[in-house]
Amino acid sequence: MRPTDMLKMKAAEDWILATRHPFTAALADGTLKSDLMRGYLQQDYLFIDQFVRLLATTIAHAPTLADSVPAAQFLGVITGPENTYFLRSFEALDIQPEADPAPETVNFQNLMEEARLSGRYEIMLAVLVVAEWVYLEWATPFADRIDDLPFWFGEWIALHCGEGFEGVVDYLRGQLDTVWDGLEPHEQAMVEEYFCEAVKRERAFFEGAWAGFPVAS
């Protein structure tokens, strides 16, 4: 069994609730209320700054140039097409990008910052794997609905499924799988702790979005 599969099993309860959430189901069938999507997008956009910093630091800690290239290419997607998606959605939904972070947002921002400041490649990877793998798993079953939805729903699904994004997740998992066996038991325990905590905080974020984040005008 791949180490990342083992880690996923350790977080099974939160994983299932994060990847099969009523929020994403409603988003994918187009019935999600506009204010719920507005609040979600404003909060999710607040992750980009910390995410870019975490991903860039992970690139700097990659063992070789070959190990860093896929992450560097993914960084271009986050700061390019994904950032553009947010800006187009804010305009279409008549909201501003700025919003005060909700507690669930702050919690995940803090976890990304902790991982980045740890200086540990495996810990940074643990948080990144969760952040992207959770999205791949919830979005993939809905790939056939992309063209039938308003773009702020459909393109959000499209950004998180398909061959390209699958490759990103497999790369991140592969990096973590590769370093796992070289870790001491206490280091593996720390990776497991960060992985499971990241899944828990992803679940909490979706639950906050489903309850409704305040929409900043």
CSV table of C-alpha atoms in Angstrom, one decimal:
chain,number,residue,atom,x,y,z
A,1,MET,CA,0.0,0.0,0.0
A,2,ARG,CA,1.2,3.5,-0.8
A,3,PRO,CA,2.0,5.6,2.2
A,4,THR,CA,-0.4,8.2,1.1
A,5,ASP,CA,-3.2,5.6,0.9
A,6,MET,CA,-2.3,4.6,4.4
A,7,LEU,CA,-2.5,8.2,5.5
A,8,LYS,CA,-5.9,8.6,3.8
A,9,MET,CA,-7.1,5.5,5.7
A,10,LYS,CA,-6.0,7.1,9.0
A,11,ALA,CA,-8.2,10.1,8.3
A,12,ALA,CA,-11.1,8.0,6.8
A,13,GLU,CA,-14.0,9.5,8.7
A,14,ASP,CA,-13.1,13.2,8.0
A,15,TRP,CA,-12.0,12.2,4.4
A,16,ILE,CA,-15.4,10.8,3.5
A,17,LEU,CA,-17.2,13.8,5.0
A,18,ALA,CA,-14.9,16.2,3.2
A,19,THR,CA,-15.1,14.6,-0.2
A,20,ARG,CA,-18.8,13.7,-0.3
A,21,HIS,CA,-20.2,16.9,1.2
A,22,PRO,CA,-23.7,18.3,0.6
A,23,PHE,CA,-22.0,21.6,-0.3
A,24,THR,CA,-20.1,20.1,-3.3
A,25,ALA,CA,-23.1,18.0,-4.3
A,26,ALA,CA,-25.3,21.1,-4.5
A,27,LEU,CA,-22.6,23.0,-6.4
A,28,ALA,CA,-22.3,20.2,-8.9
A,29,ASP,CA,-26.0,19.9,-9.6
A,30,GLY,CA,-26.4,23.7,-9.9
A,31,THR,CA,-28.7,24.1,-6.9
A,32,LEU,CA,-26.3,25.8,-4.5
A,33,LYS,CA,-27.7,29.1,-3.4
A,34,SER,CA,-25.9,32.1,-4.8
A,35,ASP,CA,-25.0,33.6,-1.4
A,36,LEU,CA,-23.4,30.3,-0.3
A,37,MET,CA,-21.2,30.3,-3.5
A,38,ARG,CA,-20.4,33.9,-3.0
A,39,GLY,CA,-19.3,33.4,0.6
A,40,TYR,CA,-17.4,30.3,-0.3
A,41,LEU,CA,-15.5,31.9,-3.2
A,42,GLN,CA,-14.5,34.9,-1.1
A,43,GLN,CA,-13.2,32.7,1.6
A,44,ASP,CA,-11.4,30.2,-0.7
A,45,TYR,CA,-9.7,33.1,-2.5
A,46,LEU,CA,-8.1,34.0,0.8
A,47,PHE,CA,-6.1,30.8,0.7
A,48,ILE,CA,-4.2,31.7,-2.5
A,49,ASP,CA,-1.6,33.9,-0.8
A,50,GLN,CA,-0.6,31.3,1.8
A,51,PHE,CA,-0.9,28.4,-0.7
A,52,VAL,CA,1.4,30.1,-3.2
A,53,ARG,CA,4.0,30.7,-0.4
A,54,LEU,CA,3.7,27.1,0.8
A,55,LEU,CA,4.0,25.7,-2.7
A,56,ALA,CA,7.0,28.0,-3.6
A,57,THR,CA,8.7,26.9,-0.4
A,58,THR,CA,8.1,23.3,-1.2
A,59,ILE,CA,9.6,23.8,-4.6
A,60,ALA,CA,12.7,25.3,-2.9
A,61,HIS,CA,13.0,22.2,-0.7
A,62,ALA,CA,12.6,19.6,-3.5
A,63,PRO,CA,15.5,17.2,-3.7
A,64,THR,CA,16.3,17.8,-7.4
A,65,LEU,CA,15.3,20.0,-10.3
A,66,ALA,CA,13.3,17.2,-11.7
A,67,ASP,CA,11.4,16.9,-8.5
A,68,SER,CA,10.6,20.6,-8.5
A,69,VAL,CA,9.4,21.1,-12.1
A,70,PRO,CA,5.8,19.8,-11.8
A,71,ALA,CA,5.2,21.9,-8.7
A,72,ALA,CA,6.6,25.0,-10.5
A,73,GLN,CA,4.3,24.3,-13.4
A,74,PHE,CA,1.3,23.9,-11.0
A,75,LEU,CA,2.3,27.2,-9.4
A,76,GLY,CA,1.7,28.8,-12.8
A,77,VAL,CA,-1.8,27.3,-12.9
A,78,ILE,CA,-2.7,28.7,-9.4
A,79,THR,CA,-1.5,32.2,-10.2
A,80,GLY,CA,-2.8,32.1,-13.8
A,81,PRO,CA,-6.0,30.3,-14.8
A,82,GLU,CA,-7.3,29.7,-11.2
A,83,ASN,CA,-6.7,33.3,-10.1
A,84,THR,CA,-8.4,34.4,-13.3
A,85,TYR,CA,-11.4,32.2,-12.6
A,86,PHE,CA,-11.8,33.8,-9.2
A,87,LEU,CA,-11.7,37.3,-10.6
A,88,ARG,CA,-14.2,36.5,-13.4
A,89,SER,CA,-16.5,34.8,-10.8
A,90,PHE,CA,-16.4,37.8,-8.5
A,91,GLU,CA,-17.4,40.1,-11.4
A,92,ALA,CA,-20.2,37.8,-12.5
A,93,LEU,CA,-21.6,37.3,-9.0
A,94,ASP,CA,-21.2,41.0,-8.2
A,95,ILE,CA,-18.9,40.6,-5.2
A,96,GLN,CA,-15.5,41.9,-4.1
A,97,PRO,CA,-12.5,39.8,-3.7
A,98,GLU,CA,-11.8,41.2,-0.2
A,99,ALA,CA,-13.5,39.6,2.8
A,100,ASP,CA,-12.7,39.1,6.5
A,101,PRO,CA,-11.4,35.5,7.0
A,102,ALA,CA,-13.9,33.2,8.7
A,103,PRO,CA,-12.5,31.0,11.6
A,104,GLU,CA,-12.4,28.0,9.3
A,105,THR,CA,-10.3,29.9,6.8
A,106,VAL,CA,-7.9,31.2,9.5
A,107,ASN,CA,-7.5,27.7,10.8
A,108,PHE,CA,-6.4,26.3,7.4
A,109,GLN,CA,-4.3,29.4,6.7
A,110,ASN,CA,-2.5,28.8,9.9
A,111,LEU,CA,-1.9,25.1,9.1
A,112,MET,CA,-0.3,26.1,5.7
A,113,GLU,CA,1.9,28.6,7.4
A,114,GLU,CA,3.0,26.1,10.1
A,115,ALA,CA,3.9,23.6,7.4
A,116,ARG,CA,5.8,26.2,5.4
A,117,LEU,CA,7.8,27.5,8.5
A,118,SER,CA,8.6,23.9,9.5
A,119,GLY,CA,11.2,23.8,6.8
A,120,ARG,CA,10.3,20.1,6.4
A,121,TYR,CA,9.6,18.9,2.9
A,122,GLU,CA,7.5,16.0,4.0
A,123,ILE,CA,5.3,18.2,6.2
A,124,MET,CA,4.7,20.7,3.4
A,125,LEU,CA,3.8,17.8,1.1
A,126,ALA,CA,1.4,16.4,3.7
A,127,VAL,CA,-0.7,19.6,3.7
A,128,LEU,CA,-0.4,20.1,-0.1
A,129,VAL,CA,-1.5,16.5,-0.8
A,130,VAL,CA,-4.6,16.9,1.3
A,131,ALA,CA,-5.5,20.3,-0.2
A,132,GLU,CA,-5.4,19.0,-3.8
A,133,TRP,CA,-6.4,15.3,-3.4
A,134,VAL,CA,-9.6,16.2,-1.5
A,135,TYR,CA,-10.6,18.5,-4.3
A,136,LEU,CA,-9.7,15.9,-7.0
A,137,GLU,CA,-11.8,13.3,-5.2
A,138,TRP,CA,-14.9,15.4,-4.8
A,139,ALA,CA,-14.8,17.0,-8.2
A,140,THR,CA,-14.0,14.0,-10.4
A,141,PRO,CA,-17.5,12.3,-10.2
A,142,PHE,CA,-19.0,15.5,-11.5
A,143,ALA,CA,-16.8,16.0,-14.6
A,144,ASP,CA,-19.6,15.2,-17.0
A,145,ARG,CA,-21.7,18.1,-15.6
A,146,ILE,CA,-19.2,20.9,-16.3
A,147,ASP,CA,-20.6,22.2,-19.6
A,148,ASP,CA,-24.2,22.2,-18.3
A,149,LEU,CA,-23.5,24.6,-15.3
A,150,PRO,CA,-22.9,28.3,-15.0
A,151,PHE,CA,-19.1,28.8,-15.3
A,152,TRP,CA,-18.6,29.7,-11.7
A,153,PHE,CA,-19.8,26.2,-10.9
A,154,GLY,CA,-18.5,24.3,-14.0
A,155,GLU,CA,-15.1,25.8,-14.2
A,156,TRP,CA,-14.5,25.2,-10.5
A,157,ILE,CA,-15.1,21.6,-11.1
A,158,ALA,CA,-13.0,21.6,-14.3
A,159,LEU,CA,-10.0,23.1,-12.4
A,160,HIS,CA,-10.0,20.2,-10.0
A,161,CYS,CA,-10.4,17.1,-12.2
A,162,GLY,CA,-9.2,15.7,-15.5
A,163,GLU,CA,-5.8,14.4,-16.6
A,164,GLY,CA,-3.8,17.5,-15.8
A,165,PHE,CA,-5.0,17.9,-12.2
A,166,GLU,CA,-4.8,14.1,-11.7
A,167,GLY,CA,-1.2,14.4,-12.7
A,168,VAL,CA,-0.6,17.2,-10.1
A,169,VAL,CA,-2.1,15.0,-7.3
A,170,ASP,CA,-0.2,11.9,-8.4
A,171,TYR,CA,3.0,14.0,-8.4
A,172,LEU,CA,2.5,15.3,-4.9
A,173,ARG,CA,1.5,11.9,-3.6
A,174,GLY,CA,4.6,10.4,-5.3
A,175,GLN,CA,6.9,12.9,-3.7
A,176,LEU,CA,5.5,12.1,-0.2
A,177,ASP,CA,5.5,8.4,-0.9
A,178,THR,CA,9.2,8.6,-1.9
A,179,VAL,CA,10.4,10.4,1.2
A,180,TRP,CA,8.2,8.4,3.6
A,181,ASP,CA,10.5,5.3,4.0
A,182,GLY,CA,13.5,7.5,4.8
A,183,LEU,CA,11.8,9.2,7.7
A,184,GLU,CA,12.3,8.2,11.3
A,185,PRO,CA,9.2,6.9,13.2
A,186,HIS,CA,8.7,10.2,15.0
A,187,GLU,CA,8.9,12.1,11.7
A,188,GLN,CA,6.3,9.8,10.1
A,189,ALA,CA,4.1,10.4,13.1
A,190,MET,CA,4.4,14.1,12.5
A,191,VAL,CA,3.5,13.7,8.9
A,192,GLU,CA,0.5,11.7,9.9
A,193,GLU,CA,-0.6,14.4,12.4
A,194,TYR,CA,-0.4,17.1,9.7
A,195,PHE,CA,-2.1,15.0,7.1
A,196,CYS,CA,-5.0,14.1,9.4
A,197,GLU,CA,-5.3,17.7,10.7
A,198,ALA,CA,-5.4,19.0,7.2
A,199,VAL,CA,-8.3,16.7,6.3
A,200,LYS,CA,-10.2,17.7,9.5
A,201,ARG,CA,-9.8,21.4,8.6
A,202,GLU,CA,-10.9,20.8,5.0
A,203,ARG,CA,-14.0,19.1,6.3
A,204,ALA,CA,-14.6,22.1,8.7
A,205,PHE,CA,-14.2,24.5,5.8
A,206,PHE,CA,-16.9,22.8,3.7
A,207,GLU,CA,-19.2,22.7,6.7
A,208,GLY,CA,-18.7,26.4,7.2
A,209,ALA,CA,-19.4,27.0,3.6
A,210,TRP,CA,-22.6,24.9,3.8
A,211,ALA,CA,-23.8,26.8,6.9
A,212,GLY,CA,-23.0,30.0,5.0
A,213,PHE,CA,-20.0,32.4,5.2
A,214,PRO,CA,-20.9,36.1,5.4
A,215,VAL,CA,-20.8,37.7,2.0
A,216,ALA,CA,-18.6,40.9,2.0
A,217,SER,CA,-20.1,43.5,-0.2
